[in-house]
């Protein structure tokens, strides 16, 4: 029988967890925007930043330590955002874990959007928009890249199929019940795996009023690299959870912008390439080597 939690979420119950690798500028922007946009009444219990083997160690500037929120800086030696999030979550004192990525910018509704939800779920998927106005950023937003697909539960409710960790709120006890993120995902796919496993213990729900803005300033080549990684991650999820994730062709949702059609093709080809490369790697790893 699935568990549900009916207590209301309060800001003082929330621990924000932010993994980061080689993105000091992102942390600075995230924290400065956070304190500019959030009302004091909505301040969380704590903010936990987890440095994941940055080439130059992440630090918290002194100006951010004068607010009524404790900021913790932890270090995770095992590579991958899954391992870094687990370190932060295990340290957290809050009953709710708000996971945000270091390349995201808070909006005024980031925390407040979760507080207005009817709390009948163990995890909520917030909204993730695009920060920039360039053609790649607009494509990400129109395509709703970071909104997980919807499914219908047994009660007819529309719920997320899995979770995208750039903006999610998770009940800590539910997080612990499944052992957190699977750390064997070192590059991508850990959020699909996490959300899929989490859904077996309770309800997932959308929280559309909570919003962060994702910085896609890495442009076209960032898109290429990102979706090759996603393709590899999807192949690993398919192997581990037996979920069919072979990348099928699709079209742009905003068909009025011609460049979106090209980007949709590029996105699909990159997913296919990553999926294929990972398939070859998995096959190679299984093939016994001949002794010489």
Tab-separated table of C-alpha atoms in Angstrom:
chain	number	residue	atom	x	y	z
A	1	UNK	CA	0.000	0.000	0.000
A	2	UNK	CA	1.368	3.404	-0.968
A	3	UNK	CA	2.016	6.012	1.676
A	4	UNK	CA	0.822	9.601	1.441
A	5	UNK	CA	1.819	12.563	3.592
A	6	UNK	CA	-0.930	15.009	4.508
A	7	UNK	CA	1.059	17.491	6.604
A	8	UNK	CA	1.536	20.926	5.045
A	9	UNK	CA	4.993	21.831	3.813
A	10	UNK	CA	6.577	24.705	5.720
A	11	UNK	CA	9.712	26.593	4.644
A	12	UNK	CA	11.447	25.657	7.911
A	13	UNK	CA	11.178	21.989	6.883
A	14	UNK	CA	13.038	22.463	3.593
A	15	UNK	CA	16.705	21.732	2.924
A	16	UNK	CA	17.914	22.937	-0.476
A	17	UNK	CA	20.571	20.658	-2.029
A	18	UNK	CA	22.731	21.945	-4.907
A	19	UNK	CA	25.413	19.763	-6.541
A	20	UNK	CA	28.127	21.684	-8.395
A	21	UNK	CA	31.181	20.927	-10.489
A	22	UNK	CA	33.342	23.700	-11.951
A	23	UNK	CA	30.579	26.301	-11.812
A	24	UNK	CA	31.529	28.948	-9.267
A	25	UNK	CA	29.810	31.631	-11.342
A	26	UNK	CA	26.605	29.583	-11.327
A	27	UNK	CA	26.666	29.266	-7.533
A	28	UNK	CA	27.277	32.995	-7.142
A	29	UNK	CA	24.370	33.837	-9.460
A	30	UNK	CA	22.069	31.297	-7.826
A	31	UNK	CA	22.705	32.560	-4.302
A	32	UNK	CA	22.566	36.268	-5.173
A	33	UNK	CA	19.301	35.791	-7.074
A	34	UNK	CA	17.915	33.626	-4.289
A	35	UNK	CA	18.311	36.351	-1.675
A	36	UNK	CA	16.994	38.992	-4.066
A	37	UNK	CA	13.836	37.050	-4.930
A	38	UNK	CA	12.827	35.115	-1.813
A	39	UNK	CA	10.775	36.611	0.990
A	40	UNK	CA	12.224	36.112	4.473
A	41	UNK	CA	9.084	34.226	5.511
A	42	UNK	CA	9.892	31.639	2.825
A	43	UNK	CA	13.535	31.123	3.769
A	44	UNK	CA	14.354	27.396	4.014
A	45	UNK	CA	15.995	25.684	6.950
A	46	UNK	CA	19.329	25.501	5.131
A	47	UNK	CA	21.123	25.542	1.793
A	48	UNK	CA	23.570	22.713	1.159
A	49	UNK	CA	26.101	23.076	-1.646
A	50	UNK	CA	28.026	19.929	-2.586
A	51	UNK	CA	31.249	20.404	-4.536
A	52	UNK	CA	31.778	17.404	-6.813
A	53	UNK	CA	35.517	17.375	-7.573
A	54	UNK	CA	35.717	20.845	-9.090
A	55	UNK	CA	39.149	21.643	-10.560
A	56	UNK	CA	39.114	24.764	-8.348
A	57	UNK	CA	37.149	24.164	-5.145
A	58	UNK	CA	33.795	25.908	-4.895
A	59	UNK	CA	33.486	28.536	-2.146
A	60	UNK	CA	30.681	30.604	-0.628
A	61	UNK	CA	31.271	34.334	-0.749
A	62	UNK	CA	31.118	36.158	2.586
A	63	UNK	CA	28.211	38.335	1.445
A	64	UNK	CA	25.899	35.313	1.473
A	65	UNK	CA	26.601	34.396	5.089
A	66	UNK	CA	24.818	37.435	6.531
A	67	UNK	CA	21.305	36.122	5.882
A	68	UNK	CA	19.049	34.103	8.157
A	69	UNK	CA	19.776	30.900	6.275
A	70	UNK	CA	22.627	28.578	7.164
A	71	UNK	CA	24.729	27.711	4.107
A	72	UNK	CA	26.739	24.481	4.276
A	73	UNK	CA	29.527	23.647	1.832
A	74	UNK	CA	30.258	19.933	1.532
A	75	UNK	CA	32.569	17.920	-0.702
A	76	UNK	CA	31.876	14.699	-2.592
A	77	UNK	CA	34.856	12.755	-3.934
A	78	UNK	CA	32.809	10.311	-6.030
A	79	UNK	CA	32.104	11.706	-9.474
A	80	UNK	CA	28.565	12.368	-10.634
A	81	UNK	CA	25.586	14.488	-9.569
A	82	UNK	CA	23.842	11.413	-8.151
A	83	UNK	CA	26.619	10.882	-5.590
A	84	UNK	CA	26.787	14.609	-4.797
A	85	UNK	CA	23.023	14.836	-4.209
A	86	UNK	CA	23.194	11.816	-1.898
A	87	UNK	CA	25.917	13.479	0.180
A	88	UNK	CA	23.785	16.608	0.517
A	89	UNK	CA	20.593	14.698	1.277
A	90	UNK	CA	22.248	12.545	3.936
A	91	UNK	CA	23.561	15.686	5.651
A	92	UNK	CA	20.241	17.569	5.442
A	93	UNK	CA	18.148	18.191	8.549
A	94	UNK	CA	14.928	19.112	6.740
A	95	UNK	CA	11.921	16.871	6.258
A	96	UNK	CA	11.775	17.948	2.616
A	97	UNK	CA	14.647	18.046	0.117
A	98	UNK	CA	14.541	20.682	-2.613
A	99	UNK	CA	17.011	19.713	-5.340
A	100	UNK	CA	18.159	22.520	-7.641
A	101	UNK	CA	21.048	22.533	-10.134
A	102	UNK	CA	23.893	25.046	-10.059
A	103	UNK	CA	23.068	26.288	-13.573
A	104	UNK	CA	19.559	27.348	-12.506
A	105	UNK	CA	18.322	30.728	-11.284
A	106	UNK	CA	15.523	30.941	-8.672
A	107	UNK	CA	12.382	32.949	-9.324
A	108	UNK	CA	10.122	34.466	-6.656
A	109	UNK	CA	7.919	31.369	-6.791
A	110	UNK	CA	10.619	28.708	-6.419
A	111	UNK	CA	9.777	27.887	-2.790
A	112	UNK	CA	6.342	29.465	-2.531
A	113	UNK	CA	5.107	27.378	-5.459
A	114	UNK	CA	5.587	24.214	-3.436
A	115	UNK	CA	3.850	25.637	-0.378
A	116	UNK	CA	0.600	26.209	-2.266
A	117	UNK	CA	0.313	22.581	-3.392
A	118	UNK	CA	-2.041	20.162	-1.646
A	119	UNK	CA	0.419	17.861	0.020
A	120	UNK	CA	-0.710	14.392	-0.963
A	121	UNK	CA	2.516	13.370	-2.703
A	122	UNK	CA	5.975	12.210	-1.681
A	123	UNK	CA	7.629	14.257	-4.439
A	124	UNK	CA	6.778	17.235	-6.626
A	125	UNK	CA	8.114	18.267	-10.017
A	126	UNK	CA	8.573	22.016	-10.311
A	127	UNK	CA	8.667	24.061	-13.488
A	128	UNK	CA	11.966	24.662	-15.330
A	129	UNK	CA	12.087	27.499	-17.832
A	130	UNK	CA	14.926	28.929	-19.900
A	131	UNK	CA	16.908	31.943	-18.733
A	132	UNK	CA	18.097	33.239	-22.112
A	133	UNK	CA	16.282	34.580	-25.163
A	134	UNK	CA	18.559	33.071	-27.839
A	135	UNK	CA	17.141	30.564	-30.320
A	136	UNK	CA	18.522	27.525	-28.456
A	137	UNK	CA	17.088	28.645	-25.098
A	138	UNK	CA	13.724	29.365	-26.726
A	139	UNK	CA	13.776	25.897	-28.255
A	140	UNK	CA	14.381	24.262	-24.871
A	141	UNK	CA	11.423	26.137	-23.409
A	142	UNK	CA	8.981	25.613	-26.282
A	143	UNK	CA	9.912	21.926	-26.435
A	144	UNK	CA	9.488	21.614	-22.646
A	145	UNK	CA	12.740	19.665	-22.521
A	146	UNK	CA	12.829	19.576	-18.732
A	147	UNK	CA	9.175	18.752	-18.129
A	148	UNK	CA	8.854	14.980	-17.656
A	149	UNK	CA	6.100	13.297	-19.677
A	150	UNK	CA	2.706	12.811	-18.046
A	151	UNK	CA	0.905	9.590	-17.261
A	152	UNK	CA	-2.476	8.884	-15.655
A	153	UNK	CA	-2.605	7.065	-12.335
A	154	UNK	CA	-5.287	4.608	-11.212
A	155	UNK	CA	-7.404	7.491	-9.922
A	156	UNK	CA	-7.293	9.398	-13.191
A	157	UNK	CA	-4.809	12.027	-11.938
A	158	UNK	CA	-2.217	13.392	-14.369
A	159	UNK	CA	1.202	12.852	-12.804
A	160	UNK	CA	4.855	13.020	-13.943
A	161	UNK	CA	6.276	9.755	-15.264
A	162	UNK	CA	9.591	10.519	-13.566
A	163	UNK	CA	11.420	13.584	-12.189
A	164	UNK	CA	13.899	16.138	-13.585
A	165	UNK	CA	16.233	17.148	-10.786
A	166	UNK	CA	16.812	20.794	-11.771
A	167	UNK	CA	13.779	21.613	-9.572
A	168	UNK	CA	12.109	18.930	-7.449
A	169	UNK	CA	10.870	18.640	-3.862
A	170	UNK	CA	11.133	15.198	-2.242
A	171	UNK	CA	10.041	13.911	1.156
A	172	UNK	CA	13.269	12.910	2.890
A	173	UNK	CA	11.809	9.755	4.398
A	174	UNK	CA	10.698	8.661	0.916
A	175	UNK	CA	14.169	9.497	-0.436
A	176	UNK	CA	15.753	7.327	2.239
A	177	UNK	CA	13.308	4.470	1.680
A	178	UNK	CA	14.698	3.849	-1.827
A	179	UNK	CA	18.327	4.526	-0.953
A	180	UNK	CA	18.514	7.859	-2.734
A	181	UNK	CA	20.022	8.264	-6.184
A	182	UNK	CA	21.712	5.351	-7.920
A	183	UNK	CA	25.370	6.400	-8.006
A	184	UNK	CA	26.257	4.087	-10.896
A	185	UNK	CA	24.929	6.848	-13.165
A	186	UNK	CA	27.960	9.100	-13.456
A	187	UNK	CA	26.799	11.373	-16.299
A	188	UNK	CA	23.013	11.281	-16.938
A	189	UNK	CA	19.891	9.175	-16.417
A	190	UNK	CA	19.960	9.236	-12.624
A	191	UNK	CA	16.833	11.391	-12.417
A	192	UNK	CA	14.724	9.068	-14.595
A	193	UNK	CA	15.920	6.120	-12.529
A	194	UNK	CA	15.262	7.971	-9.251
A	195	UNK	CA	11.743	9.126	-10.157
A	196	UNK	CA	10.776	5.721	-11.503
A	197	UNK	CA	11.853	3.952	-8.322
A	198	UNK	CA	10.363	6.639	-6.089
A	199	UNK	CA	6.921	6.301	-7.692
A	200	UNK	CA	6.615	2.754	-6.344
A	201	UNK	CA	6.364	4.129	-2.784
A	202	UNK	CA	3.911	6.995	-3.193
A	203	UNK	CA	2.416	9.631	-5.452
A	204	UNK	CA	4.377	12.017	-7.656
A	205	UNK	CA	2.780	15.332	-8.607
A	206	UNK	CA	3.460	18.465	-10.628
A	207	UNK	CA	4.010	21.784	-8.845
A	208	UNK	CA	3.647	24.194	-11.803
A	209	UNK	CA	3.739	27.325	-9.626
A	210	UNK	CA	7.335	26.648	-8.537
A	211	UNK	CA	9.737	27.851	-11.200
A	212	UNK	CA	13.466	28.126	-11.802
A	213	UNK	CA	15.226	29.360	-14.935
A	214	UNK	CA	17.871	27.117	-16.481
A	215	UNK	CA	20.932	28.784	-17.994
A	216	UNK	CA	21.614	27.345	-21.458
A	217	UNK	CA	24.411	29.729	-22.361
A	218	UNK	CA	26.468	26.845	-23.765
A	219	UNK	CA	24.492	27.275	-27.001
A	220	UNK	CA	24.234	24.824	-29.893
A	221	UNK	CA	27.246	22.692	-29.001
A	222	UNK	CA	26.025	22.488	-25.436
A	223	UNK	CA	22.788	21.041	-26.803
A	224	UNK	CA	24.731	18.462	-28.813
A	225	UNK	CA	26.843	17.355	-25.835
A	226	UNK	CA	23.849	17.379	-23.478
A	227	UNK	CA	21.687	15.088	-25.592
A	228	UNK	CA	24.480	12.656	-26.378
A	229	UNK	CA	24.864	12.305	-22.604
A	230	UNK	CA	21.094	11.950	-22.197
A	231	UNK	CA	21.081	9.224	-24.848
A	232	UNK	CA	23.776	7.314	-22.966
A	233	UNK	CA	21.878	7.764	-19.706
A	234	UNK	CA	18.625	6.566	-21.276
A	235	UNK	CA	20.340	3.397	-22.497
A	236	UNK	CA	21.624	2.680	-18.995
A	237	UNK	CA	18.169	3.273	-17.486
A	238	UNK	CA	16.676	0.890	-20.052
A	239	UNK	CA	19.182	-1.777	-19.052
A	240	UNK	CA	18.718	-1.353	-15.299
A	241	UNK	CA	14.953	-0.786	-15.063
A	242	UNK	CA	13.787	-2.523	-18.255
A	243	UNK	CA	12.031	0.677	-19.387
A	244	UNK	CA	11.916	1.125	-23.197
A	245	UNK	CA	13.733	4.386	-23.927
A	246	UNK	CA	14.928	3.945	-27.514
A	247	UNK	CA	14.901	7.456	-29.055
A	248	UNK	CA	12.186	7.742	-31.686
A	249	UNK	CA	11.937	10.667	-34.140
A	250	UNK	CA	9.729	13.592	-33.105
A	251	UNK	CA	8.777	17.042	-34.368
A	252	UNK	CA	9.139	20.531	-32.939
A	253	UNK	CA	6.224	21.642	-30.778
A	254	UNK	CA	6.514	25.242	-31.972
A	255	UNK	CA	6.371	24.697	-35.718
A	256	UNK	CA	6.229	28.399	-36.551
A	257	UNK	CA	9.964	28.826	-35.892
A	258	UNK	CA	11.885	27.114	-38.697
A	259	UNK	CA	15.082	26.612	-36.670
A	260	UNK	CA	13.122	24.503	-34.181
A	261	UNK	CA	12.625	21.861	-36.870
A	262	UNK	CA	16.397	21.602	-37.338
A	263	UNK	CA	17.050	21.506	-33.595
A	264	UNK	CA	14.470	18.732	-33.136
A	265	UNK	CA	16.338	16.639	-35.714
A	266	UNK	CA	19.690	17.412	-34.056
A	267	UNK	CA	18.262	16.529	-30.635
A	268	UNK	CA	16.960	13.187	-31.871
A	269	UNK	CA	20.212	12.314	-33.701
A	270	UNK	CA	22.261	13.155	-30.589
A	271	UNK	CA	20.014	11.015	-28.393
A	272	UNK	CA	20.328	8.200	-30.938
A	273	UNK	CA	24.113	8.560	-31.079
A	274	UNK	CA	24.469	8.502	-27.303
A	275	UNK	CA	22.079	5.558	-27.006
A	276	UNK	CA	24.022	3.631	-29.676
A	277	UNK	CA	27.436	4.397	-28.204
A	278	UNK	CA	26.310	3.204	-24.782
A	279	UNK	CA	24.778	0.073	-26.323
A	280	UNK	CA	28.122	-0.735	-27.958
A	281	UNK	CA	29.932	-0.115	-24.667
A	282	UNK	CA	27.572	-2.416	-22.772
A	283	UNK	CA	27.969	-5.104	-25.424
A	284	UNK	CA	31.761	-4.761	-25.382
A	285	UNK	CA	31.869	-5.021	-21.601
A	286	UNK	CA	29.865	-8.280	-21.760
A	287	UNK	CA	32.014	-9.859	-24.477
A	288	UNK	CA	34.774	-12.021	-22.972
A	289	UNK	CA	38.238	-11.134	-24.175
A	290	UNK	CA	40.377	-13.791	-25.814
A	291	UNK	CA	43.606	-14.596	-24.081
A	292	UNK	CA	46.740	-13.938	-26.101
